Amino acid sequence: MNTEAQLARYQRLIALSRDLASTLDLDILLGRIVDAAAELTAAEAASILLHDSRSGKLRFQAATSFDPRLRGFEVPVDKSVAGWILNTGQPARIANAQSDERHFAQIGQAIGSPTHTLLGVPLRAHHKIIGVLEAINKHQGEFTPDDQEILMTLGAHAAIAIENSRLFQQFDLIAEFVHELRTPLAALQTAAHLLNHPDVNAAKRTQLAVSIQTEIARLAELSTNFLDLARLESGRSQLTLETYNLTALLEECAALIRLDAERQSLSCKVSLPAAPVSLSGDRAKIKQAVLNLLNNAVKYNRPGGSITLELEVEPNIVCITVTDTGIGIPQKYIHQLTNKFFRVPGSEKHAQGTGLGLSIVKRITEAHGGHLEVESREGTGTRFTIHLPR
Ligand SMILES: Nc1ncnc2c1ncn2[C@@H]1O[C@H](COP(=O)(O)OP(=O)(O)O)[C@@H](O)[C@H]1O
Ligand SMILES: [Mg+2]
């Protein structure tokens, strides 16, 4: 490569690195890194694998062309080029991946094109290797030492940007969490203070004990939901892929919610196709999402109302719909529903909640390549639909 072309390439690297440093959303950031890696090395594709130091696992997180369900795909640390890079901290430049004994062939299958040439570098932030950046299939010829140097430099910037984004997200979420803790803690403090008072009568004492239990339940729910969401957001909680029968899963959800519904004199209707519907994804997480919607349909309903759970199957997608005849949601709040900790003003009169349920549902749905839809009319009812690709 001549000097001028090389200079242009380094200028491009600087521009891209600056762009990375200003991106705090982890998903967007990873997308930009792989795009930059493919562009700078003139490769067909690029991918990022991140190392989870707690479980020791190395997993796919992003690629230039990539089925979102592959996120979290595990690559064996002891039998892959990426694992070798992680363990040795050295870059790898491979001219014929198929004949390299370190090559893990399933990667090519996973991203839809077999690997011929490969260039991989460690992502090192603060002396720790957090993952591996790989460029796959150079458009012409083989990857050069120049390509390696430029990818190493990009990798160094990318690793710092990834760490910053993670720290920022954690801090943001924790700050909101601590803020939310203050309400139940203040209520507990007041109740404990009153209990200590000598002239509180027995009836009042019982009432205080009940409100202490309520607030503790709220703290417990808040903590569980918070942890679920923090795991989903940090990319730590990965999808466990399996093929399962969606109608059976929805039957289970309906059975779980029926008791709660009956207790509040709500009727529960279920309309599912007679034949099993097989779907691939994380069964437990989809169940969690559906239960969250059913739970809301019970909580924000009215006496004598109903809840309907339906499944519609189309060639390429399935739609899981939860409809209620409850209080509804004013139009102006619809776009805020999946914001963390958001509750429609006045919701606390109807039911206890954390405002995290729908954020979790949205995350889970999108992690499966789907989307969440809401329709609601104030005073009439609400319908949530989870659309999932088949
Ligand atoms: N089916 C529904 N009907 C009416 N309002 C709802 C419904 N589902 C959710 N909401 C509103 O959206 C808010 C956020 O829901 P969610 O994230 O599940 O939090 P939570 O149920 O813990 O309050 C609720 O507080 C409520 O105001
Ligand atoms: Mg909820």
Tab-separated table of C-alpha atoms and ligand atoms in Angstrom:
chain	number	residue	atom	x	y	z
A	1	MET	CA	0.000	0.000	0.000
A	2	ASN	CA	1.356	3.426	-0.856
A	3	THR	CA	1.955	6.036	1.805
A	4	GLU	CA	-0.951	8.196	0.792
A	5	ALA	CA	-3.471	5.362	0.971
A	6	GLN	CA	-2.020	4.387	4.317
A	7	LEU	CA	-2.386	7.910	5.627
A	8	ALA	CA	-6.015	8.035	4.490
A	9	ARG	CA	-6.619	4.774	6.281
A	10	TYR	CA	-5.167	6.085	9.532
A	11	GLN	CA	-7.238	9.222	9.240
A	12	ARG	CA	-10.303	7.037	8.862
A	13	LEU	CA	-9.219	5.066	11.932
A	14	ILE	CA	-8.974	8.249	13.978
A	15	ALA	CA	-12.432	9.395	12.862
A	16	LEU	CA	-13.950	6.004	13.673
A	17	SER	CA	-12.244	5.835	17.079
A	18	ARG	CA	-13.548	9.271	17.975
A	19	ASP	CA	-17.007	8.079	17.016
A	20	LEU	CA	-16.642	5.027	19.273
A	21	ALA	CA	-15.538	7.082	22.252
A	22	SER	CA	-18.764	9.069	22.120
A	23	THR	CA	-21.110	6.068	21.955
A	24	LEU	CA	-22.415	4.892	25.312
A	25	ASP	CA	-25.151	2.502	24.190
A	26	LEU	CA	-23.467	-0.914	24.192
A	27	ASP	CA	-25.464	-2.450	21.324
A	28	ILE	CA	-24.905	0.526	19.036
A	29	LEU	CA	-21.257	0.639	20.035
A	30	LEU	CA	-20.612	-3.030	19.202
A	31	GLY	CA	-22.330	-2.544	15.835
A	32	ARG	CA	-20.068	0.407	15.045
A	33	ILE	CA	-16.940	-1.486	16.064
A	34	VAL	CA	-17.613	-4.424	13.744
A	35	ASP	CA	-18.526	-2.109	10.871
A	36	ALA	CA	-15.293	-0.179	11.409
A	37	ALA	CA	-13.239	-3.382	11.616
A	38	ALA	CA	-14.616	-4.727	8.323
A	39	GLU	CA	-14.155	-1.383	6.603
A	40	LEU	CA	-10.579	-0.767	7.770
A	41	THR	CA	-9.302	-4.224	6.875
A	42	ALA	CA	-11.357	-4.551	3.646
A	43	ALA	CA	-13.015	-7.687	4.934
A	44	GLU	CA	-16.330	-9.340	4.121
A	45	ALA	CA	-17.407	-9.473	7.746
A	46	ALA	CA	-16.286	-8.810	11.283
A	47	SER	CA	-17.419	-10.001	14.669
A	48	ILE	CA	-16.915	-9.410	18.372
A	49	LEU	CA	-16.765	-12.063	21.039
A	50	LEU	CA	-16.833	-11.001	24.668
A	51	HIS	CA	-15.409	-12.905	27.584
A	52	ASP	CA	-17.482	-13.238	30.727
A	53	SER	CA	-14.897	-13.388	33.491
A	54	ARG	CA	-17.412	-14.840	35.923
A	55	SER	CA	-18.446	-17.882	33.892
A	56	GLY	CA	-15.214	-18.031	31.887
A	57	LYS	CA	-17.245	-18.256	28.684
A	58	LEU	CA	-16.532	-16.624	25.372
A	59	ARG	CA	-19.620	-15.602	23.446
A	60	PHE	CA	-20.610	-13.959	20.200
A	61	GLN	CA	-21.958	-10.470	20.778
A	62	ALA	CA	-22.091	-8.745	17.415
A	63	ALA	CA	-21.231	-9.211	13.774
A	64	THR	CA	-21.657	-7.219	10.594
A	65	SER	CA	-24.275	-9.623	9.277
A	66	PHE	CA	-25.904	-11.472	12.021
A	67	ASP	CA	-29.085	-13.091	13.144
A	68	PRO	CA	-29.854	-11.439	16.517
A	69	ARG	CA	-30.618	-14.829	18.008
A	70	LEU	CA	-26.957	-15.764	17.616
A	71	ARG	CA	-26.061	-13.274	20.275
A	72	GLY	CA	-24.689	-15.263	23.151
A	73	PHE	CA	-23.631	-18.179	20.926
A	74	GLU	CA	-20.856	-19.853	22.893
A	75	VAL	CA	-17.450	-20.531	21.391
A	76	PRO	CA	-15.191	-23.074	23.139
A	77	VAL	CA	-12.205	-21.279	24.678
A	78	ASP	CA	-9.938	-24.304	24.224
A	79	LYS	CA	-10.941	-25.073	20.623
A	80	SER	CA	-11.189	-21.825	18.699
A	81	VAL	CA	-8.995	-19.105	17.266
A	82	ALA	CA	-10.799	-16.572	19.458
A	83	GLY	CA	-10.039	-18.694	22.532
A	84	TRP	CA	-6.386	-18.918	21.523
A	85	ILE	CA	-6.228	-15.110	21.194
A	86	LEU	CA	-7.913	-14.710	24.564
A	87	ASN	CA	-5.490	-17.091	26.271
A	88	THR	CA	-2.267	-15.903	24.649
A	89	GLY	CA	-3.087	-12.202	24.257
A	90	GLN	CA	-1.548	-12.447	20.759
A	91	PRO	CA	-3.137	-11.493	17.444
A	92	ALA	CA	-3.769	-14.260	14.888
A	93	ARG	CA	-3.459	-13.844	11.141
A	94	ILE	CA	-4.595	-16.920	9.287
A	95	ALA	CA	-4.437	-17.502	5.535
A	96	ASN	CA	-6.448	-20.692	5.448
A	97	ALA	CA	-8.809	-21.027	8.374
A	98	GLN	CA	-10.276	-24.368	7.285
A	99	SER	CA	-6.906	-26.075	7.688
A	100	ASP	CA	-5.942	-24.317	10.913
A	101	GLU	CA	-6.342	-26.680	13.826
A	102	ARG	CA	-7.515	-23.861	16.108
A	103	HIS	CA	-10.450	-23.024	13.846
A	104	PHE	CA	-13.941	-23.542	15.219
A	105	ALA	CA	-15.988	-24.333	12.105
A	106	GLN	CA	-19.377	-23.582	13.630
A	107	ILE	CA	-18.572	-19.868	13.611
A	108	GLY	CA	-18.731	-19.752	9.831
A	109	GLN	CA	-22.016	-21.625	9.920
A	110	ALA	CA	-23.287	-19.248	12.570
A	111	ILE	CA	-22.619	-16.095	10.607
A	112	GLY	CA	-23.675	-17.680	7.356
A	113	SER	CA	-20.412	-17.709	5.432
A	114	PRO	CA	-17.462	-20.072	5.768
A	115	THR	CA	-14.206	-18.524	6.925
A	116	HIS	CA	-11.209	-18.541	4.579
A	117	THR	CA	-8.899	-15.814	5.823
A	118	LEU	CA	-9.092	-14.503	9.350
A	119	LEU	CA	-7.503	-11.754	11.385
A	120	GLY	CA	-8.182	-11.630	15.106
A	121	VAL	CA	-6.921	-9.321	17.844
A	122	PRO	CA	-7.431	-9.217	21.603
A	123	LEU	CA	-9.614	-6.472	23.066
A	124	ARG	CA	-7.589	-5.231	26.003
A	125	ALA	CA	-8.908	-2.670	28.499
A	126	HIS	CA	-6.947	-1.789	31.634
A	127	HIS	CA	-4.596	-4.773	31.257
A	128	LYS	CA	-7.468	-7.194	31.041
A	129	ILE	CA	-8.565	-8.986	27.893
A	130	ILE	CA	-12.314	-8.514	27.644
A	131	GLY	CA	-12.840	-10.170	24.296
A	132	VAL	CA	-11.726	-10.688	20.729
A	133	LEU	CA	-12.295	-8.701	17.542
A	134	GLU	CA	-12.162	-10.675	14.304
A	135	ALA	CA	-12.158	-9.660	10.651
A	136	ILE	CA	-13.211	-12.455	8.330
A	137	ASN	CA	-12.450	-13.061	4.623
A	138	LYS	CA	-10.354	-10.298	3.112
A	139	HIS	CA	-11.964	-9.143	-0.137
A	140	GLN	CA	-8.727	-9.666	-2.066
A	141	GLY	CA	-5.794	-11.803	-1.062
A	142	GLU	CA	-4.732	-12.263	2.537
A	143	PHE	CA	-4.695	-9.994	5.580
A	144	THR	CA	-1.418	-8.054	5.784
A	145	PRO	CA	0.770	-6.956	8.716
A	146	ASP	CA	-0.645	-3.455	8.096
A	147	ASP	CA	-4.168	-4.803	8.530
A	148	GLN	CA	-3.066	-6.410	11.763
A	149	GLU	CA	-1.596	-3.197	13.088
A	150	ILE	CA	-4.661	-1.154	12.237
A	151	LEU	CA	-7.020	-3.723	13.762
A	152	MET	CA	-4.884	-3.813	16.946
A	153	THR	CA	-5.207	-0.035	17.214
A	154	LEU	CA	-8.936	-0.111	16.565
A	155	GLY	CA	-9.228	-2.927	19.132
A	156	ALA	CA	-7.476	-0.857	21.786
A	157	HIS	CA	-9.907	2.041	21.319
A	158	ALA	CA	-12.869	-0.296	21.072
A	159	ALA	CA	-12.021	-2.093	24.325
A	160	ILE	CA	-11.912	1.151	26.291
A	161	ALA	CA	-15.171	2.310	24.715
A	162	ILE	CA	-16.836	-1.011	25.675
A	163	GLU	CA	-15.657	-0.707	29.278
A	164	ASN	CA	-16.841	2.905	29.495
A	165	SER	CA	-20.231	2.032	28.115
A	166	ARG	CA	-20.648	-0.793	30.620
A	167	LEU	CA	-19.651	1.408	33.542
A	168	PHE	CA	-21.942	4.170	32.397
A	169	GLN	CA	-24.921	1.849	32.025
A	170	GLN	CA	-24.328	0.306	35.439
A	171	PHE	CA	-24.012	3.684	37.078
A	172	ASP	CA	-27.178	4.989	35.442
A	173	LEU	CA	-29.230	1.986	36.449
A	174	ILE	CA	-27.856	1.921	39.987
A	175	ALA	CA	-28.581	5.607	40.504
A	176	GLU	CA	-32.214	5.035	39.509
A	177	PHE	CA	-32.437	1.940	41.679
A	178	VAL	CA	-31.157	3.746	44.762
A	179	HIS	CA	-33.660	6.503	44.116
A	180	GLU	CA	-36.482	3.925	43.977
A	181	LEU	CA	-35.322	2.351	47.229
A	182	ARG	CA	-36.019	5.516	49.133
A	183	THR	CA	-39.817	5.249	49.103
A	184	PRO	CA	-40.119	1.783	50.685
A	185	LEU	CA	-37.257	2.546	53.066
A	186	ALA	CA	-38.938	5.723	54.278
A	187	ALA	CA	-42.200	3.815	54.798
A	188	LEU	CA	-40.350	1.123	56.768
A	189	GLN	CA	-38.632	3.686	58.902
A	190	THR	CA	-41.896	5.412	59.774
A	191	ALA	CA	-43.605	2.115	60.605
A	192	ALA	CA	-40.708	0.962	62.796
A	193	HIS	CA	-40.667	4.297	64.583
A	194	LEU	CA	-44.404	4.124	65.326
A	195	LEU	CA	-44.181	0.528	66.533
A	196	ASN	CA	-41.705	1.689	69.123
A	197	HIS	CA	-44.152	4.171	70.494
A	198	PRO	CA	-45.630	3.109	73.896
A	199	ASP	CA	-49.208	4.242	73.284
A	200	VAL	CA	-49.849	2.476	69.971
A	201	ASN	CA	-52.825	0.136	70.462
A	202	ALA	CA	-52.982	-3.491	69.350
A	203	ALA	CA	-55.079	-2.827	66.244
A	204	LYS	CA	-52.719	-0.132	65.047
A	205	ARG	CA	-49.764	-2.422	65.755
A	206	THR	CA	-51.210	-5.124	63.496
A	207	GLN	CA	-51.794	-2.560	60.779
A	208	LEU	CA	-48.180	-1.399	61.031
A	209	ALA	CA	-46.921	-4.977	60.836
A	210	VAL	CA	-48.928	-5.491	57.647
A	211	SER	CA	-47.522	-2.375	56.046
A	212	ILE	CA	-43.997	-3.482	56.974
A	213	GLN	CA	-44.647	-6.794	55.214
A	214	THR	CA	-45.988	-4.984	52.172
A	215	GLU	CA	-42.973	-2.724	51.930
A	216	ILE	CA	-40.576	-5.646	52.338
A	217	ALA	CA	-42.370	-7.508	49.537
A	218	ARG	CA	-41.978	-4.407	47.407
A	219	LEU	CA	-38.257	-4.212	48.148
A	220	ALA	CA	-37.876	-7.882	47.252
A	221	GLU	CA	-39.750	-7.425	43.958
A	222	LEU	CA	-37.742	-4.333	43.160
A	223	SER	CA	-34.457	-6.172	43.761
A	224	THR	CA	-35.409	-9.197	41.656
A	225	ASN	CA	-36.668	-7.077	38.770
A	226	PHE	CA	-33.679	-4.815	38.990
A	227	LEU	CA	-31.245	-7.715	38.826
A	228	ASP	CA	-33.089	-9.251	35.872
A	229	LEU	CA	-32.953	-5.999	33.991
A	230	ALA	CA	-29.329	-5.269	34.897
A	231	ARG	CA	-28.349	-8.710	33.581
A	232	LEU	CA	-30.278	-8.208	30.374
A	233	GLU	CA	-28.810	-4.757	29.831
A	234	SER	CA	-25.213	-5.670	30.514
A	235	GLY	CA	-25.387	-8.523	28.041
A	236	ARG	CA	-24.514	-10.879	30.920
A	237	SER	CA	-27.691	-12.808	30.793
A	238	GLN	CA	-27.579	-14.752	27.569
A	239	LEU	CA	-30.335	-16.515	25.763
A	240	THR	CA	-30.396	-20.242	26.259
A	241	LEU	CA	-31.636	-21.448	22.909
A	242	GLU	CA	-33.873	-24.448	22.610
A	243	THR	CA	-36.798	-25.563	20.515
A	244	TYR	CA	-40.007	-25.657	22.502
A	245	ASN	CA	-43.749	-25.862	22.070
A	246	LEU	CA	-45.161	-22.367	22.438
A	247	THR	CA	-48.774	-23.458	22.991
A	248	ALA	CA	-47.714	-25.592	25.977
A	249	LEU	CA	-45.765	-22.658	27.387
A	250	LEU	CA	-48.779	-20.357	27.067
A	251	GLU	CA	-51.024	-22.966	28.739
A	252	GLU	CA	-48.591	-22.973	31.668
A	253	CYS	CA	-48.694	-19.181	31.890
A	254	ALA	CA	-52.501	-19.154	31.850
A	255	ALA	CA	-52.646	-21.786	34.578
A	256	LEU	CA	-50.283	-19.743	36.747
A	257	ILE	CA	-52.307	-16.560	36.413
A	258	ARG	CA	-55.796	-18.103	36.714
A	259	LEU	CA	-55.834	-18.192	40.530
A	260	ASP	CA	-54.886	-14.531	40.811
A	261	ALA	CA	-57.509	-13.653	38.229
A	262	GLU	CA	-60.271	-15.587	39.992
A	263	ARG	CA	-59.383	-14.005	43.293
A	264	GLN	CA	-60.230	-10.667	41.711
A	265	SER	CA	-63.360	-12.002	39.972
A	266	LEU	CA	-61.818	-11.751	36.529
A	267	SER	CA	-62.532	-14.273	33.827
A	268	CYS	CA	-59.592	-15.724	31.974
A	269	LYS	CA	-59.979	-16.713	28.308
A	270	VAL	CA	-57.369	-18.599	26.372
A	271	SER	CA	-57.438	-19.090	22.625
A	272	LEU	CA	-54.604	-21.166	21.190
A	273	PRO	CA	-54.192	-23.230	18.029
A	274	ALA	CA	-54.942	-26.905	18.586
A	275	ALA	CA	-51.672	-28.084	17.042
A	276	PRO	CA	-48.330	-27.568	18.814
A	277	VAL	CA	-46.379	-24.518	17.619
A	278	SER	CA	-42.680	-25.102	17.718
A	279	LEU	CA	-40.415	-22.116	18.226
A	280	SER	CA	-36.740	-21.674	18.957
A	281	GLY	CA	-35.578	-19.285	21.650
A	282	ASP	CA	-35.141	-18.956	25.385
A	283	ARG	CA	-38.207	-20.653	26.809
A	284	ALA	CA	-37.789	-19.403	30.389
A	285	LYS	CA	-37.387	-15.794	29.294
A	286	ILE	CA	-40.378	-15.874	26.948
A	287	LYS	CA	-42.382	-17.294	29.822
A	288	GLN	CA	-41.206	-14.480	32.070
A	289	ALA	CA	-42.271	-11.913	29.450
A	290	VAL	CA	-45.743	-13.404	28.971
A	291	LEU	CA	-46.266	-13.700	32.731
A	292	ASN	CA	-45.351	-10.035	33.145
A	293	LEU	CA	-48.042	-9.028	30.638
A	294	LEU	CA	-50.646	-11.332	32.220
A	295	ASN	CA	-49.750	-9.984	35.634
A	296	ASN	CA	-50.369	-6.425	34.487
A	297	ALA	CA	-53.661	-7.477	32.883
A	298	VAL	CA	-54.770	-8.730	36.310
A	299	LYS	CA	-53.379	-5.808	38.285
A	300	TYR	CA	-54.806	-3.031	36.132
A	301	ASN	CA	-58.202	-4.633	35.545
A	302	ARG	CA	-61.610	-3.951	37.064
A	303	PRO	CA	-63.946	-6.237	39.018
A	304	GLY	CA	-65.913	-8.460	36.680
A	305	GLY	CA	-63.475	-7.796	33.839
A	306	SER	CA	-61.645	-10.290	31.684
A	307	ILE	CA	-58.209	-11.258	30.437
A	308	THR	CA	-57.623	-12.892	27.079
A	309	LEU	CA	-54.487	-14.723	26.003
A	310	GLU	CA	-54.236	-15.482	22.301
A	311	LEU	CA	-51.697	-16.906	19.895
A	312	GLU	CA	-51.746	-16.187	16.208
A	313	VAL	CA	-49.387	-18.100	13.944
A	314	GLU	CA	-48.261	-16.802	10.572
A	315	PRO	CA	-45.671	-18.320	8.239
A	316	ASN	CA	-42.795	-16.157	9.504
A	317	ILE	CA	-43.984	-14.762	12.802
A	318	VAL	CA	-46.047	-15.589	15.849
A	319	CYS	CA	-48.075	-13.014	17.786
A	320	ILE	CA	-48.797	-13.523	21.466
A	321	THR	CA	-51.567	-11.165	22.561
A	322	VAL	CA	-52.697	-10.298	26.080
A	323	THR	CA	-55.914	-8.244	26.190
A	324	ASP	CA	-57.621	-6.856	29.263
A	325	THR	CA	-60.794	-4.921	29.956
A	326	GLY	CA	-59.096	-2.782	32.566
A	327	ILE	CA	-58.419	0.847	33.291
A	328	GLY	CA	-56.478	1.470	30.073
A	329	ILE	CA	-53.561	3.813	29.545
A	330	PRO	CA	-53.870	7.456	28.470
A	331	GLN	CA	-52.409	7.917	24.990
A	332	LYS	CA	-49.828	10.445	26.136
A	333	TYR	CA	-48.103	7.851	28.348
A	334	ILE	CA	-47.931	5.032	25.800
A	335	HIS	CA	-44.435	5.869	24.549
A	336	GLN	CA	-43.048	5.938	28.114
A	337	LEU	CA	-44.352	2.541	29.198
A	338	THR	CA	-41.138	0.642	28.615
A	339	ASN	CA	-38.942	3.239	30.319
A	340	LYS	CA	-37.308	1.922	33.437
A	341	PHE	CA	-39.276	2.606	36.643
A	342	PHE	CA	-42.049	4.353	34.714
A	343	ARG	CA	-45.580	3.976	36.074
A	344	VAL	CA	-48.639	5.797	34.822
A	345	PRO	CA	-49.416	8.431	37.476
A	346	GLY	CA	-52.080	7.078	39.813
A	347	SER	CA	-51.151	3.399	39.208
A	348	GLU	CA	-50.242	2.920	42.854
A	349	LYS	CA	-53.961	3.264	43.690
A	350	HIS	CA	-54.631	0.092	41.686
A	351	ALA	CA	-51.677	-2.102	42.418
A	352	GLN	CA	-48.194	-2.257	43.764
A	353	GLY	CA	-45.455	-2.271	41.164
A	354	THR	CA	-41.906	-1.351	40.275
A	355	GLY	CA	-42.283	-0.005	36.750
A	356	LEU	CA	-39.643	-2.473	35.544
A	357	GLY	CA	-41.868	-5.246	34.167
A	358	LEU	CA	-42.439	-3.810	30.712
A	359	SER	CA	-38.763	-2.813	30.303
A	360	ILE	CA	-37.928	-6.461	30.922
A	361	VAL	CA	-40.585	-7.641	28.436
A	362	LYS	CA	-39.230	-5.288	25.770
A	363	ARG	CA	-35.618	-6.391	26.303
A	364	ILE	CA	-36.504	-10.072	26.144
A	365	THR	CA	-38.649	-9.611	23.033
A	366	GLU	CA	-35.981	-7.648	21.211
A	367	ALA	CA	-33.256	-10.094	22.190
A	368	HIS	CA	-35.287	-12.650	20.219
A	369	GLY	CA	-35.437	-10.383	17.182
A	370	GLY	CA	-39.066	-9.446	17.888
A	371	HIS	CA	-40.949	-6.358	19.009
A	372	LEU	CA	-43.573	-5.331	21.527
A	373	GLU	CA	-46.766	-3.532	20.497
A	374	VAL	CA	-49.246	-1.684	22.755
A	375	GLU	CA	-52.764	-0.512	22.021
A	376	SER	CA	-54.894	0.971	24.737
A	377	ARG	CA	-57.973	3.025	25.368
A	378	GLU	CA	-58.445	4.799	28.651
A	379	GLY	CA	-61.330	3.300	30.598
A	380	THR	CA	-61.792	0.433	28.118
A	381	GLY	CA	-58.747	-1.777	28.190
A	382	THR	CA	-55.318	-2.592	26.902
A	383	ARG	CA	-53.769	-5.024	24.468
A	384	PHE	CA	-50.090	-5.965	24.423
A	385	THR	CA	-48.690	-8.040	21.571
A	386	ILE	CA	-45.328	-9.783	21.483
A	387	HIS	CA	-44.305	-10.361	17.856
A	388	LEU	CA	-41.619	-13.015	17.443
A	389	PRO	CA	-39.935	-14.261	14.275
A	390	ARG	CA	-40.211	-17.998	13.676
B	1	LIG	N1	-52.513	-3.829	31.224
B	1	LIG	C1	-52.326	-2.586	31.679
B	1	LIG	N2	-53.381	-1.740	31.857
B	1	LIG	C2	-53.183	-0.490	32.309
B	1	LIG	N3	-51.982	0.027	32.636
B	1	LIG	C3	-50.906	-0.769	32.489
B	1	LIG	C4	-51.011	-2.098	31.999
B	1	LIG	N4	-49.778	-2.634	31.957
B	1	LIG	C5	-48.939	-1.677	32.384
B	1	LIG	N5	-49.604	-0.553	32.717
B	1	LIG	C6	-49.021	0.706	33.194
B	1	LIG	O1	-47.646	0.702	32.831
B	1	LIG	C7	-46.839	0.817	34.002
B	1	LIG	C8	-45.555	0.043	33.811
B	1	LIG	O2	-45.818	-1.366	33.824
B	1	LIG	P1	-44.702	-2.344	34.398
B	1	LIG	O3	-43.420	-1.963	33.787
B	1	LIG	O4	-45.189	-3.740	34.261
B	1	LIG	O5	-44.619	-1.918	35.927
B	1	LIG	P2	-45.463	-2.316	37.210
B	1	LIG	O6	-46.520	-3.302	36.828
B	1	LIG	O7	-44.471	-2.876	38.155
B	1	LIG	O8	-46.026	-1.011	37.703
B	1	LIG	C9	-47.719	0.337	35.129
B	1	LIG	O9	-47.318	0.914	36.342
B	1	LIG	C10	-49.074	0.825	34.699
B	1	LIG	O10	-49.182	2.199	35.018
B	2	MG	MG	-45.845	-5.108	35.740
